[in-house]
Every structure is written in structure tokens, then in C-alpha cells.
Short mmCIF file of C-alpha atoms in Angstrom, two decimals:
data_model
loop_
_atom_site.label_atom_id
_atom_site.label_comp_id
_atom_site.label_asym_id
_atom_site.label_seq_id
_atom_site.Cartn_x
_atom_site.Cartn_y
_atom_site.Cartn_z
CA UNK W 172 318.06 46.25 76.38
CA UNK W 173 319.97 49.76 76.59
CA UNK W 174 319.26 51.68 80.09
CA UNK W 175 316.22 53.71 80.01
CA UNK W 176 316.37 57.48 80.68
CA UNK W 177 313.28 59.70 81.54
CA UNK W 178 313.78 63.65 81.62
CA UNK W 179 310.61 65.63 83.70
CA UNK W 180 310.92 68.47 80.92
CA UNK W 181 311.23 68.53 77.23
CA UNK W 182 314.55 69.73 76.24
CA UNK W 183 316.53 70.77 72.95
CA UNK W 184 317.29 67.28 71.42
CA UNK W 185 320.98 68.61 70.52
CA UNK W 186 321.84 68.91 74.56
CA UNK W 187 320.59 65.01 74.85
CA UNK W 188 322.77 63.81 72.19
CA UNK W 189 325.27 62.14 73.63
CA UNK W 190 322.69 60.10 75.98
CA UNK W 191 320.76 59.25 73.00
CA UNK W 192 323.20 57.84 71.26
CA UNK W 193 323.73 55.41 74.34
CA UNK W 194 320.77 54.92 75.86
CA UNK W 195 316.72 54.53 75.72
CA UNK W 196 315.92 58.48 76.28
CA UNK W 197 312.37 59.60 76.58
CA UNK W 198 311.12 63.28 77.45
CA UNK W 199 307.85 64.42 79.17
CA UNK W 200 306.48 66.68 75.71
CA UNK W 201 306.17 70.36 77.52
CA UNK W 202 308.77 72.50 78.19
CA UNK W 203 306.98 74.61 80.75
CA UNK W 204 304.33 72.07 82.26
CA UNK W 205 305.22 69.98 85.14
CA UNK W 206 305.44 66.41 84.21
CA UNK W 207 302.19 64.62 86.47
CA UNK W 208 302.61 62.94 89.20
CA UNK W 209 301.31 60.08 87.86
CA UNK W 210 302.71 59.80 84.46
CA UNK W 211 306.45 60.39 86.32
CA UNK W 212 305.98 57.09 88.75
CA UNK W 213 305.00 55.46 85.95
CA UNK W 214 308.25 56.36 84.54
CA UNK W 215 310.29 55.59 87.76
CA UNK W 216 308.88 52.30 87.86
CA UNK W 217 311.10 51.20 84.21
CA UNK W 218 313.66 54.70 84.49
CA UNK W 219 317.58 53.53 85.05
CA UNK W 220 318.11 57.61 85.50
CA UNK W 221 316.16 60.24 86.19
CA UNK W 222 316.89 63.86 85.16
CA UNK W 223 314.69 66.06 87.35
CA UNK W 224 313.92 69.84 88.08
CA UNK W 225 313.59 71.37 91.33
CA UNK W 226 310.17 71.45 91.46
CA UNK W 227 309.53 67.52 90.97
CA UNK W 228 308.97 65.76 93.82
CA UNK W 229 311.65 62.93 94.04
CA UNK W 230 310.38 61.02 97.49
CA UNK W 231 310.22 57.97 99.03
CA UNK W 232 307.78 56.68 96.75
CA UNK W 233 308.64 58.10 93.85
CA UNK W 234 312.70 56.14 94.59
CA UNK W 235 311.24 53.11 95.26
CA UNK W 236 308.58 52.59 92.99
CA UNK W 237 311.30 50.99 90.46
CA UNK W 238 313.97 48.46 90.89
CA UNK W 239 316.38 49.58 88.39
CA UNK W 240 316.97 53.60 89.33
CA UNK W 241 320.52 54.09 89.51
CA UNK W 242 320.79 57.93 89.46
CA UNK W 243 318.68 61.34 90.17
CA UNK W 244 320.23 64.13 87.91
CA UNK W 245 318.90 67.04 89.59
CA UNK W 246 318.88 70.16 87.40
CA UNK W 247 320.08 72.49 89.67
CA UNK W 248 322.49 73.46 92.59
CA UNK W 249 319.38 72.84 95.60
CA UNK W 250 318.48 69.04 95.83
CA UNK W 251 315.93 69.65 98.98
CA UNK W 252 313.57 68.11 96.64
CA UNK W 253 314.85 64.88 96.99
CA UNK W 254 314.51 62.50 99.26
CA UNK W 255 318.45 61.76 100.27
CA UNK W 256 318.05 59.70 102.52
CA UNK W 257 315.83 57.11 100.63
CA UNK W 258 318.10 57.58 97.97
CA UNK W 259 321.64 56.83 99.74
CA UNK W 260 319.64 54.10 101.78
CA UNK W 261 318.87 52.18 98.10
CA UNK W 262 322.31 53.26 96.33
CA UNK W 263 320.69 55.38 94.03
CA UNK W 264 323.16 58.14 93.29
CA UNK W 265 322.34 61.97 93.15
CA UNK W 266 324.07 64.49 91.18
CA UNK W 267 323.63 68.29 91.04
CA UNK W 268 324.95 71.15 88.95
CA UNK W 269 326.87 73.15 90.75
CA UNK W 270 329.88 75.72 89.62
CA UNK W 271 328.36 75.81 85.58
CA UNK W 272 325.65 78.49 86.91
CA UNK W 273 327.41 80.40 89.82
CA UNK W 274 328.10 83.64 87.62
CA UNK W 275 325.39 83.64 86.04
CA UNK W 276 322.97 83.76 89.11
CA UNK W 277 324.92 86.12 90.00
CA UNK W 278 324.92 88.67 87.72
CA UNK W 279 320.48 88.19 88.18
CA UNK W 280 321.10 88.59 92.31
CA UNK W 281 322.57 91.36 91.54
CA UNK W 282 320.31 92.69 87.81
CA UNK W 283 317.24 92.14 91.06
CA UNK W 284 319.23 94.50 93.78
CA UNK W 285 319.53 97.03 91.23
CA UNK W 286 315.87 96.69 89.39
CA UNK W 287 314.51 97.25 92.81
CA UNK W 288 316.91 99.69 94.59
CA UNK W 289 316.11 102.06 91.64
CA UNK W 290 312.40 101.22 91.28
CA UNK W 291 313.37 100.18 87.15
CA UNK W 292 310.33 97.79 86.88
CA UNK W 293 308.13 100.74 88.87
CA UNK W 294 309.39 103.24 86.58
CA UNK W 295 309.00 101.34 83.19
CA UNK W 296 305.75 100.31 84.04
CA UNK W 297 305.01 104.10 84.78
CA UNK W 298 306.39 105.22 81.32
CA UNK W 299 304.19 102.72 79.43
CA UNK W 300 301.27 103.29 81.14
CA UNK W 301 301.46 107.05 80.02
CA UNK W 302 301.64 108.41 83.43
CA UNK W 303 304.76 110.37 82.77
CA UNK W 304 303.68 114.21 81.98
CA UNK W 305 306.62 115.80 83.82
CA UNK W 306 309.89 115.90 85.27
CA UNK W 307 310.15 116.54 89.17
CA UNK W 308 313.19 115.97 91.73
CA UNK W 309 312.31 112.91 93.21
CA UNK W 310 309.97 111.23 90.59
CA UNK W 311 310.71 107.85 90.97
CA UNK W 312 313.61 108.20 93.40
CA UNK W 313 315.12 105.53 94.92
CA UNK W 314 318.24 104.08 96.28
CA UNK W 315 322.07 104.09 95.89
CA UNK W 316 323.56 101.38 95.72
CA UNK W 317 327.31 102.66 95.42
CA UNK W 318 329.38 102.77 98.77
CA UNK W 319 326.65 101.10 100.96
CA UNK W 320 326.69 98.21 102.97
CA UNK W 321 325.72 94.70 101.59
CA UNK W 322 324.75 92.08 103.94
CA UNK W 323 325.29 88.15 102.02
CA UNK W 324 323.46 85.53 104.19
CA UNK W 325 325.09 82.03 102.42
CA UNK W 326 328.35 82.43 101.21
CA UNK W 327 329.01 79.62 99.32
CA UNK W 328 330.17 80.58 95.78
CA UNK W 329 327.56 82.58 94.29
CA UNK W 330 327.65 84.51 97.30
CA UNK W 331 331.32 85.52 96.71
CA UNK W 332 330.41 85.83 93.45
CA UNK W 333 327.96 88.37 94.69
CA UNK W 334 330.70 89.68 97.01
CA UNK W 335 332.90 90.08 94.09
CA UNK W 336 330.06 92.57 91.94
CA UNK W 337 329.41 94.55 95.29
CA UNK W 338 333.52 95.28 95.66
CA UNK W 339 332.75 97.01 91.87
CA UNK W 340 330.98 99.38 93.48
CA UNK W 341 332.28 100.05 96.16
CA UNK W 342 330.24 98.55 98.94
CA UNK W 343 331.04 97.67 101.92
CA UNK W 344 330.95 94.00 102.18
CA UNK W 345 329.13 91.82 105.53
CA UNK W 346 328.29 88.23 105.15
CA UNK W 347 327.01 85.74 107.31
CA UNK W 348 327.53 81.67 106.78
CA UNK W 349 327.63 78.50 108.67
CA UNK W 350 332.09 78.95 108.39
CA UNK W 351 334.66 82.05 107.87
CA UNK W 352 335.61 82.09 104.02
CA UNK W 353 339.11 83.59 104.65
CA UNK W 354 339.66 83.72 101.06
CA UNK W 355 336.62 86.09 100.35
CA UNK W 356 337.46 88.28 103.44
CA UNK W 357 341.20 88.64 101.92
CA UNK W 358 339.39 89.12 98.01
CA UNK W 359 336.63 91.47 98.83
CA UNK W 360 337.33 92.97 102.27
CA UNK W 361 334.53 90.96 103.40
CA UNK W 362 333.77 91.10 107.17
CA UNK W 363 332.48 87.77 108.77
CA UNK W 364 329.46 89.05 110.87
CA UNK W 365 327.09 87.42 113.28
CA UNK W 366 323.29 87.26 111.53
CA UNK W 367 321.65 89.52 114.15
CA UNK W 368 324.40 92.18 113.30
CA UNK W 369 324.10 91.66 109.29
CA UNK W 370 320.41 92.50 108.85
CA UNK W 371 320.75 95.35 111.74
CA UNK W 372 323.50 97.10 109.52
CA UNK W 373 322.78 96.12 106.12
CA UNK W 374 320.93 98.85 103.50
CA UNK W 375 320.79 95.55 101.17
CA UNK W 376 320.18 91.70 102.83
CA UNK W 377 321.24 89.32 100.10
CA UNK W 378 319.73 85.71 100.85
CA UNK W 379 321.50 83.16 99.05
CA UNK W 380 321.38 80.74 101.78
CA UNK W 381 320.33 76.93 100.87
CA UNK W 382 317.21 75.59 102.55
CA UNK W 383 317.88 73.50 105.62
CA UNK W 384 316.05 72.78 108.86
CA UNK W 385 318.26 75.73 110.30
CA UNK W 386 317.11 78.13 107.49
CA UNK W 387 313.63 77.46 106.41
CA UNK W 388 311.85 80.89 108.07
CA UNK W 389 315.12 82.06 108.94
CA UNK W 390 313.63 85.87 107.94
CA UNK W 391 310.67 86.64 110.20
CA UNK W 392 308.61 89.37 111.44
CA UNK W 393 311.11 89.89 114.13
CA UNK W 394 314.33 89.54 111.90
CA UNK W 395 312.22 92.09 109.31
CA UNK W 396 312.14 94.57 112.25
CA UNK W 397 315.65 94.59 113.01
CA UNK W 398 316.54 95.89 109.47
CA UNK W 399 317.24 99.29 109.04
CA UNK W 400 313.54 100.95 107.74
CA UNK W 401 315.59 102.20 103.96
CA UNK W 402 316.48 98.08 104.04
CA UNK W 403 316.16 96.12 100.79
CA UNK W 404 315.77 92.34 100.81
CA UNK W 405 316.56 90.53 98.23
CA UNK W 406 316.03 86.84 97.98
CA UNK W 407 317.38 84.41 95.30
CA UNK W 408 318.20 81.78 97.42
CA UNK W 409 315.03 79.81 98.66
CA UNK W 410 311.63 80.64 99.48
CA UNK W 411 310.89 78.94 101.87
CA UNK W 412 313.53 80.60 103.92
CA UNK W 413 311.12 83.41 104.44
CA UNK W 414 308.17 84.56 106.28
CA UNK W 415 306.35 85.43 103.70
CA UNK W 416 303.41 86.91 105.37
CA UNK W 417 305.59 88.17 107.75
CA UNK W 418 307.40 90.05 104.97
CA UNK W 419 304.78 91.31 103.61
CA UNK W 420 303.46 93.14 106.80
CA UNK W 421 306.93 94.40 107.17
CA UNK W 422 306.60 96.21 103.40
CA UNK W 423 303.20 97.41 104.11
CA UNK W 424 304.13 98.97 107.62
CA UNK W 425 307.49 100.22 106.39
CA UNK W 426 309.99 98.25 108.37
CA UNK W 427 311.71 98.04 105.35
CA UNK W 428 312.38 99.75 102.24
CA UNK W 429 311.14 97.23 99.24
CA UNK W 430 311.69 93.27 98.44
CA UNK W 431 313.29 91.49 95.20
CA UNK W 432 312.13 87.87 95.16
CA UNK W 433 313.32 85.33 92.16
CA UNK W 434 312.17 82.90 94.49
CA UNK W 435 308.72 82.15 96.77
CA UNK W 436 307.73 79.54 99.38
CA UNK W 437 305.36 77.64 96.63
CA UNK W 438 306.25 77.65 93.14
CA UNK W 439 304.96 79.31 90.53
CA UNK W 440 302.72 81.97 92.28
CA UNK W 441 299.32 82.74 91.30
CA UNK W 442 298.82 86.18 90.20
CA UNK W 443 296.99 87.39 93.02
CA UNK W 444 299.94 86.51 95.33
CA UNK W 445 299.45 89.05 98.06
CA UNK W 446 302.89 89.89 97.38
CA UNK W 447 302.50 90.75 94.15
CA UNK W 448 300.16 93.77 94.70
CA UNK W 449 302.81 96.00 96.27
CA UNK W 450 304.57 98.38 94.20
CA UNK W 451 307.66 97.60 96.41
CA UNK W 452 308.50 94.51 95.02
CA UNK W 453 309.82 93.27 92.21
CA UNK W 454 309.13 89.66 91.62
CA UNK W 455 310.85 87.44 89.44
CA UNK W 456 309.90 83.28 88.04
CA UNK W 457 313.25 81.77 89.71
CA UNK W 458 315.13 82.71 86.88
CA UNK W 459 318.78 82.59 88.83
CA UNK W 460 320.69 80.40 86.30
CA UNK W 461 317.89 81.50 83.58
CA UNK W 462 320.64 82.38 80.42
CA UNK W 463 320.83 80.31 77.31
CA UNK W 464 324.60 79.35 77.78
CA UNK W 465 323.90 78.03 81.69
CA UNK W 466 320.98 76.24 80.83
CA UNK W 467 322.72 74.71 78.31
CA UNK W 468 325.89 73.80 80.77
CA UNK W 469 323.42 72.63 83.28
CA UNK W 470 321.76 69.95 80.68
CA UNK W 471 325.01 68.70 79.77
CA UNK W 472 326.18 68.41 83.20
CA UNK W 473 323.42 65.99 84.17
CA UNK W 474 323.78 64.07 81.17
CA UNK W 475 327.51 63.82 81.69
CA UNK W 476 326.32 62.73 85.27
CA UNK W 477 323.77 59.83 84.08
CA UNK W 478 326.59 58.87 81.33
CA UNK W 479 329.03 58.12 83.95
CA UNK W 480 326.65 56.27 86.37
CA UNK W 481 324.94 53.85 83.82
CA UNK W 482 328.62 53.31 82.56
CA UNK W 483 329.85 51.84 86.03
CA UNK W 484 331.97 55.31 86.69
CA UNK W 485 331.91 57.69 88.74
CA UNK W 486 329.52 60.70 88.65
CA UNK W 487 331.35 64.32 87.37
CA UNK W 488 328.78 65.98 90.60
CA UNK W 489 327.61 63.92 93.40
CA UNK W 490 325.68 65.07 96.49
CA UNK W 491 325.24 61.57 98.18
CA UNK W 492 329.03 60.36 98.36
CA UNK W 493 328.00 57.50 100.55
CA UNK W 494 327.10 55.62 97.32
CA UNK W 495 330.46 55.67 96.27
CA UNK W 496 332.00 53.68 99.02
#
């Protein structure tokens, strides 16, 4: 019997091809639903690979509900939805997709500094809801984004990816991550800074940071009233790195300027998020890696992943190297 391959989302059958041709490849039939819980340890139970999103729970039970699992191709760069150490612990490999999306997400943390610095999502919403009648000085006004300071919390490579847009306009540069990147500091004129000193002297905080034990509510009320009161967060890293309700008082009591969020502590929101209702935010449906040509790379990338693992090689992108040895 060929190796049997179940995929949480229903994808374009010409990014599959080359697993189909190999192997016993099945899809869960909506794009945009989540596959059910039940219906995906069903799966698990016969699966050889996996090919996951980030919002499918991939725990204990879930990794040992089959014998035959060999690998968890995560589609995306975070993996905090799995269950590593299970996974190592059984020899189940599991593989991310890093590098194919770092300009990409990019080019949206930066599309989401912009949107909100200059209120475009306010002021398009204005126009279309027939409110504009006149011209005046400051209608709509809102913030430069030329020759201030950027503050990147994560600099891994989106961030100097980030680092590498803000040097185009002439910003100065502060990040803040768990080691020195020498390289970026030589690039971009970046300036290594302690975290307390990045979101004092930032007019733009730039969370890219990955979700750990160290950074999950890493922004709270306290860190919110530290930033400079014309402050703009922006957050395309994780959600749960952030006090939500925490920044949400801070936007309401004008500790800081206005939010951009492509990403939230439970995913999706509802519509009545209290976020949502403040015309200081911009809010976005974790679109980071969200262009055609990425996606694409990203697909391919996991199925180049499960390829190599139910071939007896090894994986292009591994996160649990352990299985290796």
C-alpha cells in the first residue's frame, strides 16, 4: 500500500502533484473551514504525513493516535502548535517553511505600518461612506513615517527584512532580539537596544517576535505605558504575545497613538472583538505570507518535506533535528 497523506485544507490539486503521483493523498474539502477535530484524528490514526496549518491543533493525542505518522508539515514559519516534544519523543519529524515567505511578510508588516500611520483604511472608509464634503488641514492627518525611529522586537529574518524597508526611508533603525545580528547592524545601521529602551524611544514598535514562554504577554499595560503617547504598534508576529485587553485600554486612554494587528490571541476574531470597534486600529486575518506566489512556495515546500521523509531522506526544513540522529 503507498503511504497515506492527509492535508487539514483543500488546496489547488496542481501544488499536490508531485505527492500524488507517489502517494495516497487525501484533502479535508474546504479551503477556509477548519478541518474538525474529529474527522482529523480519524485521519491521524491511518496518516503516514500530515500537512497542517497553524491553527490545527497537533498534540499529544492527536501524534499518538496513529502508529504510522512519520512527519508534521507545518504550513508556516511558527510550529507552537505542535506538540514537539511528543513528536521528537515518537520520531515523528516536523518541518516548517521558513525563508520562501520572509519578503513577502514583509512587505504586509510594513503595507500595515503604513495603512495605519496614515489612517488609509480610516480614510477610505470615510470616502465611501460619503462623509467627505470638504477639504481642511488636518482631515485625516496622521503620521510620518520618513526619518523616524523604528523599534523591531524579533530579528530573525523578516525582521531584517523589515529593517531593510525602514533604511528606504530613512528611519532610524532599533531592534531588540534574544542575540546581536552584527550583519544587520553593519546593513541597516541597526542599533542593538535593550527592550525597555526600544518601546520608550520607538514612534513605531514592530513585533515580529515568535511565541515562547519568554514572549507570550511580553506587551502589557505597563510596557504600553512606556511608549511614547504618538506610538504605533504593530503586530505581525503572534498574538498571543500581547495583552490584549491591556492594549486596548492603552488605545482608549491614549498611551499610544493607534495599533495594526495581522495577528490576535484567538484566531479568527468575532466581529464584535472589542478591538475591532476603535477607529485606531487596523486589523488584518493573519495574512503575513498571504500572496499567491508564497502560498504557492509554502505548499511545495511541505510537500517537498513529506516527499523526502516517506522516501527515507532527509527533510529540505526540519524543526526537530533530534530525529535525525
Amino acid at each position: 500500500m503507498k503511504p497515506y497523506v492527509y492535508i487539514t485544507r483543500k488546496l489547488p490539486e496542481e501544488t499536490i502533484a508531485e505527492m500524488t503521483a507517489h502517494f495516497d493523498v487525501k484533502m479535508w474539502d474546504h479551503e477556509d473551514i477548519p478541518v474538525p477535530r474529529e474527522v482529523l484524528l480519524e485521519e491521524a490514526k491511518k496518516a503516514s504525513a500530515l500537512i497542517t496549518m497553524l491553527s490545527d491543533k497537533v498534540d499529544a493525542e492527536l501524534l499518538t493516535a496513529g502508529d504510522n505518522l512519520k512527519i508534521v508539515a507545518n504550513l508556516a514559519v511558527g510550529y507552537d502548535n505542535i506538540d514537539l516534544e511528543t513528536a521528537t519523543k515518537r520520531g515523528i519529524h516536523v518541518s516548517n517553511t521558513p525563508d520562501v515567505l520572509t519578503e513577502t511578510t514583509a512587505d504586509l508588516t510594513f503595507a500595515l505600518l503604513m495603512a495605519t500611520a496614515r489612517r488609509v483604511v480610516e480614510a477610505a472608509e470615510y470616502v465611501k461612506a460619503g462623509k467627505w464634503e470638504s477639504w481642511s488641514p488636518y482631515l485625516l492627518a496622521g503620521h510620518d513615517i520618513y526619518s523616524k525611529t523604528i523599534g523591531i522586537v524579533g530579528m530573525g529574518k523578516i525582521g531584517e527584512a523589515v529593517a531593510r524597508r525602514a533604511k528606504g526611508f530613512g528611519m532610524d533603525i532599533l531592534y531588540h532580539n534574544r542575540s546581536r545580528k552584527m550583519d544587520a547592524e553593519m546593513e541597516f545601521g541597526a542599533e542593538y537596544s535593550s527592550f525597555e529602551e526600544l518601546v520608550s524611544k520607538a514612534d513605531y514598535v514592530v513585533s515580529l517576535a515568535p511565541l515562547t514562554a519568554e514572549t507570550r504577554n511580553l506587551f502589557t499595560a505597563d510596557v504600553f505605558t512606556k511608549m511614547k503617547k504618538s506610538a504605533i504598534f504593530i503586530n505581525v508576529g503572534r498574538g498571543p504575545v500581547v495583552d490584549e485587553q491591556a492594549l486596548y485600554e492603552a488605545l482608549v486612554d491614549g498611551e499610544i497613538a493607534a495599533a495594526g494587528l495581522d495577528v490576535f490571541v484567538k484566531e479568527p476574531i468575532s466581529a464584535d472583538h472589542q478591538l475591532l470597534k476603535l477607529p485606531n486600529v487596523v486589523a488584518l486575518p493573519h495574512i503575513g505570507s498571504a500572496s499567491t506566489e508564497t502560498r504557492t512556495a509554502m505548499i511545495k515546500l511541505c510537500c517537498t518535506n513529506v516527499n523526502a521523509v516517506l522516501s527515507g531522506d532527509r527533510p529540505k526544513t526540519i524543526v526537530n533535528k533530534e530525529v535525525l540522529r
